Every structure is written in structure tokens, then in C-alpha cells.
Short mmCIF file of C-alpha atoms in Angstrom, two decimals:
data_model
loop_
_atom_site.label_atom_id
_atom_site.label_comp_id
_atom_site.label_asym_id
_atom_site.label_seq_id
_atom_site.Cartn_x
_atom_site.Cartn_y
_atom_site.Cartn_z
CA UNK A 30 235.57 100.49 64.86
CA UNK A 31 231.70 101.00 64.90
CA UNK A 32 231.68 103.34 62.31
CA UNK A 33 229.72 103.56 59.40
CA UNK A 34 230.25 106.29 56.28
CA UNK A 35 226.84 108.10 55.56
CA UNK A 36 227.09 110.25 52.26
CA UNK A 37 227.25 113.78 52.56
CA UNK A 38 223.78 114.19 50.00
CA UNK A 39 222.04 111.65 52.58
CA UNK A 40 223.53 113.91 55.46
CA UNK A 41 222.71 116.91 54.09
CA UNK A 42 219.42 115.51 53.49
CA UNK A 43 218.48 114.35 56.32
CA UNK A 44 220.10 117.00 58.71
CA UNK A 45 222.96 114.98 60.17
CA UNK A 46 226.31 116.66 61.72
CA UNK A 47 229.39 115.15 62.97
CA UNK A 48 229.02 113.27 65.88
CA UNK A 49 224.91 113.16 65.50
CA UNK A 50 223.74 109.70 67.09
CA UNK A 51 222.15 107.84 64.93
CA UNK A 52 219.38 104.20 65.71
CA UNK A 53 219.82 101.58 63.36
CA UNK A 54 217.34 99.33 63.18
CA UNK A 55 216.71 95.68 60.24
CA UNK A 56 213.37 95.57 58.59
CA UNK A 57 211.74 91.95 58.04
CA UNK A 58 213.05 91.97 54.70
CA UNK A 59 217.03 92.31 56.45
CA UNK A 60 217.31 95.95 54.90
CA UNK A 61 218.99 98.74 57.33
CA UNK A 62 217.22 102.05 58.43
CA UNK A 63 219.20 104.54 59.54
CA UNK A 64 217.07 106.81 62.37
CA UNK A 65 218.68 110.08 63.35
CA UNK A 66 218.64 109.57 67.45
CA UNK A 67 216.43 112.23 69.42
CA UNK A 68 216.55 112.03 73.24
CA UNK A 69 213.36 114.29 72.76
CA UNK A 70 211.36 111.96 71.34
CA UNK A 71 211.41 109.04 73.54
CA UNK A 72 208.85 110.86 75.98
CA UNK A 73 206.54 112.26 73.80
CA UNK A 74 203.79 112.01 75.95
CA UNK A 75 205.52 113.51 78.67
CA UNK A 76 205.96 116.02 76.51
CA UNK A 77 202.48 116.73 75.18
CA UNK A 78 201.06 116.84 78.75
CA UNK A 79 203.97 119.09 79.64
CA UNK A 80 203.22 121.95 76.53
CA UNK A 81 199.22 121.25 77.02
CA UNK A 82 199.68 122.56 81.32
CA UNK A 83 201.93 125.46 80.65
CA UNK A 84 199.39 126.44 77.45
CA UNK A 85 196.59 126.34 80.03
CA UNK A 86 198.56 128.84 82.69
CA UNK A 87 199.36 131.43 79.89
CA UNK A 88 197.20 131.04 76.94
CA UNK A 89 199.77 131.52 74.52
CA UNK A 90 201.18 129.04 72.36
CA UNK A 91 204.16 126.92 73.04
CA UNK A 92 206.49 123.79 71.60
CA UNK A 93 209.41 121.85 72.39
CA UNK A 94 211.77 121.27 69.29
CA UNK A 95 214.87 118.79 68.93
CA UNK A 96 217.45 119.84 66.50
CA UNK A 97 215.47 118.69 63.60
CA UNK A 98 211.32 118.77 64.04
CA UNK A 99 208.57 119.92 66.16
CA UNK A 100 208.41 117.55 68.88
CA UNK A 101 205.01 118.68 70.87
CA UNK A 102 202.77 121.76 70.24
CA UNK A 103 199.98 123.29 72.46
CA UNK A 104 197.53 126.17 71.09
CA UNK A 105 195.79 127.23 67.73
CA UNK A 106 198.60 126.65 65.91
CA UNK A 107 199.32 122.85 66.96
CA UNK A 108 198.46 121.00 63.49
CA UNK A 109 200.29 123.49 61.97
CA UNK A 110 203.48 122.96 63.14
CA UNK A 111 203.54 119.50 64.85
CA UNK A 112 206.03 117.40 63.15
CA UNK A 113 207.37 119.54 61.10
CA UNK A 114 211.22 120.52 59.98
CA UNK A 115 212.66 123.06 62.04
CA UNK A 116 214.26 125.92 60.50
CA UNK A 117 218.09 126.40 59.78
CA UNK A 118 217.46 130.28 61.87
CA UNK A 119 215.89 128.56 64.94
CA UNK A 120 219.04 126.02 64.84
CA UNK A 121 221.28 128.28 64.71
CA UNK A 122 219.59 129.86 67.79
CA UNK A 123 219.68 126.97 69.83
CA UNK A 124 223.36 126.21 68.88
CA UNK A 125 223.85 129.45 70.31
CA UNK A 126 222.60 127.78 73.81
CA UNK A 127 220.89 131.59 74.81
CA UNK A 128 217.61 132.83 75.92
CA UNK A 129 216.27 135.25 72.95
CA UNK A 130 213.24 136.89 72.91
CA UNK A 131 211.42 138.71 70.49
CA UNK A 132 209.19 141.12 72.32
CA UNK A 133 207.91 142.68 69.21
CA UNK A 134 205.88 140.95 66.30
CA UNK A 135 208.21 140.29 63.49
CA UNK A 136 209.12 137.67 60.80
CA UNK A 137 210.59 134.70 62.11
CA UNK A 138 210.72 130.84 60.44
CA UNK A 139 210.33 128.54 63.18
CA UNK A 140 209.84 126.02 60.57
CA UNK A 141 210.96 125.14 57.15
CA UNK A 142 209.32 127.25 54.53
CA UNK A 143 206.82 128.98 56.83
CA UNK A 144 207.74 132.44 58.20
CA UNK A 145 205.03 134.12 60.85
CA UNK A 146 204.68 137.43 61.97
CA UNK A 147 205.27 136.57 65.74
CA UNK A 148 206.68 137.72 69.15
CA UNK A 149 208.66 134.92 70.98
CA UNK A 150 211.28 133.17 73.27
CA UNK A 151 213.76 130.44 72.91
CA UNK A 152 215.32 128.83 75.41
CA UNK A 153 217.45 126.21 75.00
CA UNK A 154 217.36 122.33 76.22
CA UNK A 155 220.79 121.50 77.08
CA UNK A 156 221.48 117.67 78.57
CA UNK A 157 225.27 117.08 79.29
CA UNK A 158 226.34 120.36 78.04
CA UNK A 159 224.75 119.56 74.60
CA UNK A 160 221.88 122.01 73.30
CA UNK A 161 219.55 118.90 71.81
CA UNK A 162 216.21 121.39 71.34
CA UNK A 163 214.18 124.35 72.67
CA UNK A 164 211.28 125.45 74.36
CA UNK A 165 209.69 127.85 72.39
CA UNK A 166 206.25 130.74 73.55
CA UNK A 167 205.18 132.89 70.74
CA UNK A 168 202.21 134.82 69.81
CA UNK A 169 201.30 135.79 66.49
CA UNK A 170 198.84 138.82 68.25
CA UNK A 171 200.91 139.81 71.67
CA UNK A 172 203.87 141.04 72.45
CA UNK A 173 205.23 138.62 74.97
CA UNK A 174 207.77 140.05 77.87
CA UNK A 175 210.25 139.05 80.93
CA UNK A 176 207.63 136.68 82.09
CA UNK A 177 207.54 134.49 79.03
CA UNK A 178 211.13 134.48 78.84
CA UNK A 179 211.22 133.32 82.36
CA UNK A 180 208.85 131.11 81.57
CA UNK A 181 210.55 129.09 78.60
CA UNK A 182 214.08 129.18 80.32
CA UNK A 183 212.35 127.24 83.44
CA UNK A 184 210.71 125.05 80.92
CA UNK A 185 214.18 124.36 79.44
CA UNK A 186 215.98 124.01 82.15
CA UNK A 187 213.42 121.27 83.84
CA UNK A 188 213.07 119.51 80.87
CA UNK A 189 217.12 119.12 80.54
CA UNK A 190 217.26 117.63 84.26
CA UNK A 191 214.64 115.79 83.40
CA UNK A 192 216.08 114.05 80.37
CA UNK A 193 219.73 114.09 82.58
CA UNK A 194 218.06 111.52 85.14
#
């Protein structure tokens, strides 16, 4: 049937749901690897150049998540959070497949076990109807507004069409 059973620990683990695609791939030696799929990350450098031009128009920093990591980062903060586990909050946002922003500083855990004092705004990536990431501003000194929130959901939006065709 195509199928294969993945144990809920290694699931859990590893941050797959229901229906997740999933790359498998043989090592020389013939063992399997199981990759969790990420239509994000097969254009990273699109991606980097994409983050690194909007940085440059509004000097605040920005990323572009999939449903697990930090995909591509531009500003201060870019070693920081590059490659790193998203949090269960800003999942849950995205699932949500809304625009939020934060226009105040506040806590917020964009990543796993790393909350910031930050104003921000989501947006959503949706391809097909499915939310696979975000495009995130935020600003751990300024309160960001209507223009950064315009700014992310155009950002979103593009980057869904883009990954469409």
C-alpha cells in the first residue's frame, strides 16, 4: 500500500503528524533514513537572497520557517536562530493560517527553548491550501505596525505562488 508504520516516540520526536510527507533515502551501508519532507527547503538559496532584500528595505529582522525549523534568517539575530526548532506557539500560529501581529514588545518563543522580548508578524505560507511555514518581521527594540504586517503577508503570499509553480 506504500505505507510504512513510524512509532509514535520517533514521531513525537521528530515532529511528524498524520499525513506529513516524508523522503526516504539508503545509505552505502543499505540502512534507511527517514527525512521529514519540506517544500521550503529545496530553495534555500532562493530563500536567503529573498530574507537578505526585504532586510535591506526595512532594517528589521526577518525569517521564513517550515513547520519544523528556521529555514533562512536576515539581521543581527541570524546565527541565532538559523536552523533551529521552531516552537510548538509559532505552530500553532501558522496552523491557524492568519496574519498576527504583535505591535507591542512582549514574550514570544519563536524557537524551542528561547523566548525574546519582541514585537512581530506572522503570516502564513500556504501552497495548495496547506499552511507549510511563515514569514516572520520582528524587532526586539521597535514596535512594528500595519506596514510590517503588510509586508510579511506579501512575503507569504509570493512565496506560496512561488512554491505552487
Amino acid at each position: 500500500l506504500g505505507r510504512i508504520v513510524v512509532p509514535k516516540e520517533i514521531r513525537r520526536t521528530l515532529r511528524i503528524r498524520e499525513g506529513d510527507p516524508l523522503e526516504i533515502f539508503t545509505d552505502r551501508e543499505g540502512e534507511i533514513i527517514l527525512k521529514k519532507y519540506s517544500p521550503l527547503g529545496n530553495i534555500m538559496e532562493f530563500y536567503k537572497s529573498y530574507v537578505n532584500s526585504i532586510y535591506e528595505a526595512i532594517l528589521e529582522n526577518i525569517m521564513i520557517v517550515d513547520r519544523d525549523k528556521v529555514v533562512a534568517v536576515a539581521g543581527d539575530l541570524k546565527k541565532k536562530y538559523l536552523d533551529k526548532s521552531i516552537s510548538s506557539k509559532l505552530d500553532n500560529i501558522i496552523e491557524q493560517r492568519e496574519v498576527v501581529l504583535e505591535s507591542k514588545l512582549r514574550d514570544f518563543n519563536f524557537i524551542e527553548d528561547k523566548k525574546e522580548t519582541a514585537s512581530y508578524a506572522i503570516s502564513p505560507i500556504i501552497v495548495s491550501g496547506d499552511a507549510i511555514g511563515a514569514v516572520i518581521i520582528f524587532s526586539l527594540n521597535n514596535n512594528l505596525g500595519e506596514f510590517e504586517e503588510k509586508t510579511v503577508s506579501i512575503a507569504a503570499k509570493f512565496l506560496g505562488k512561488y512554491i505552487e509553480e
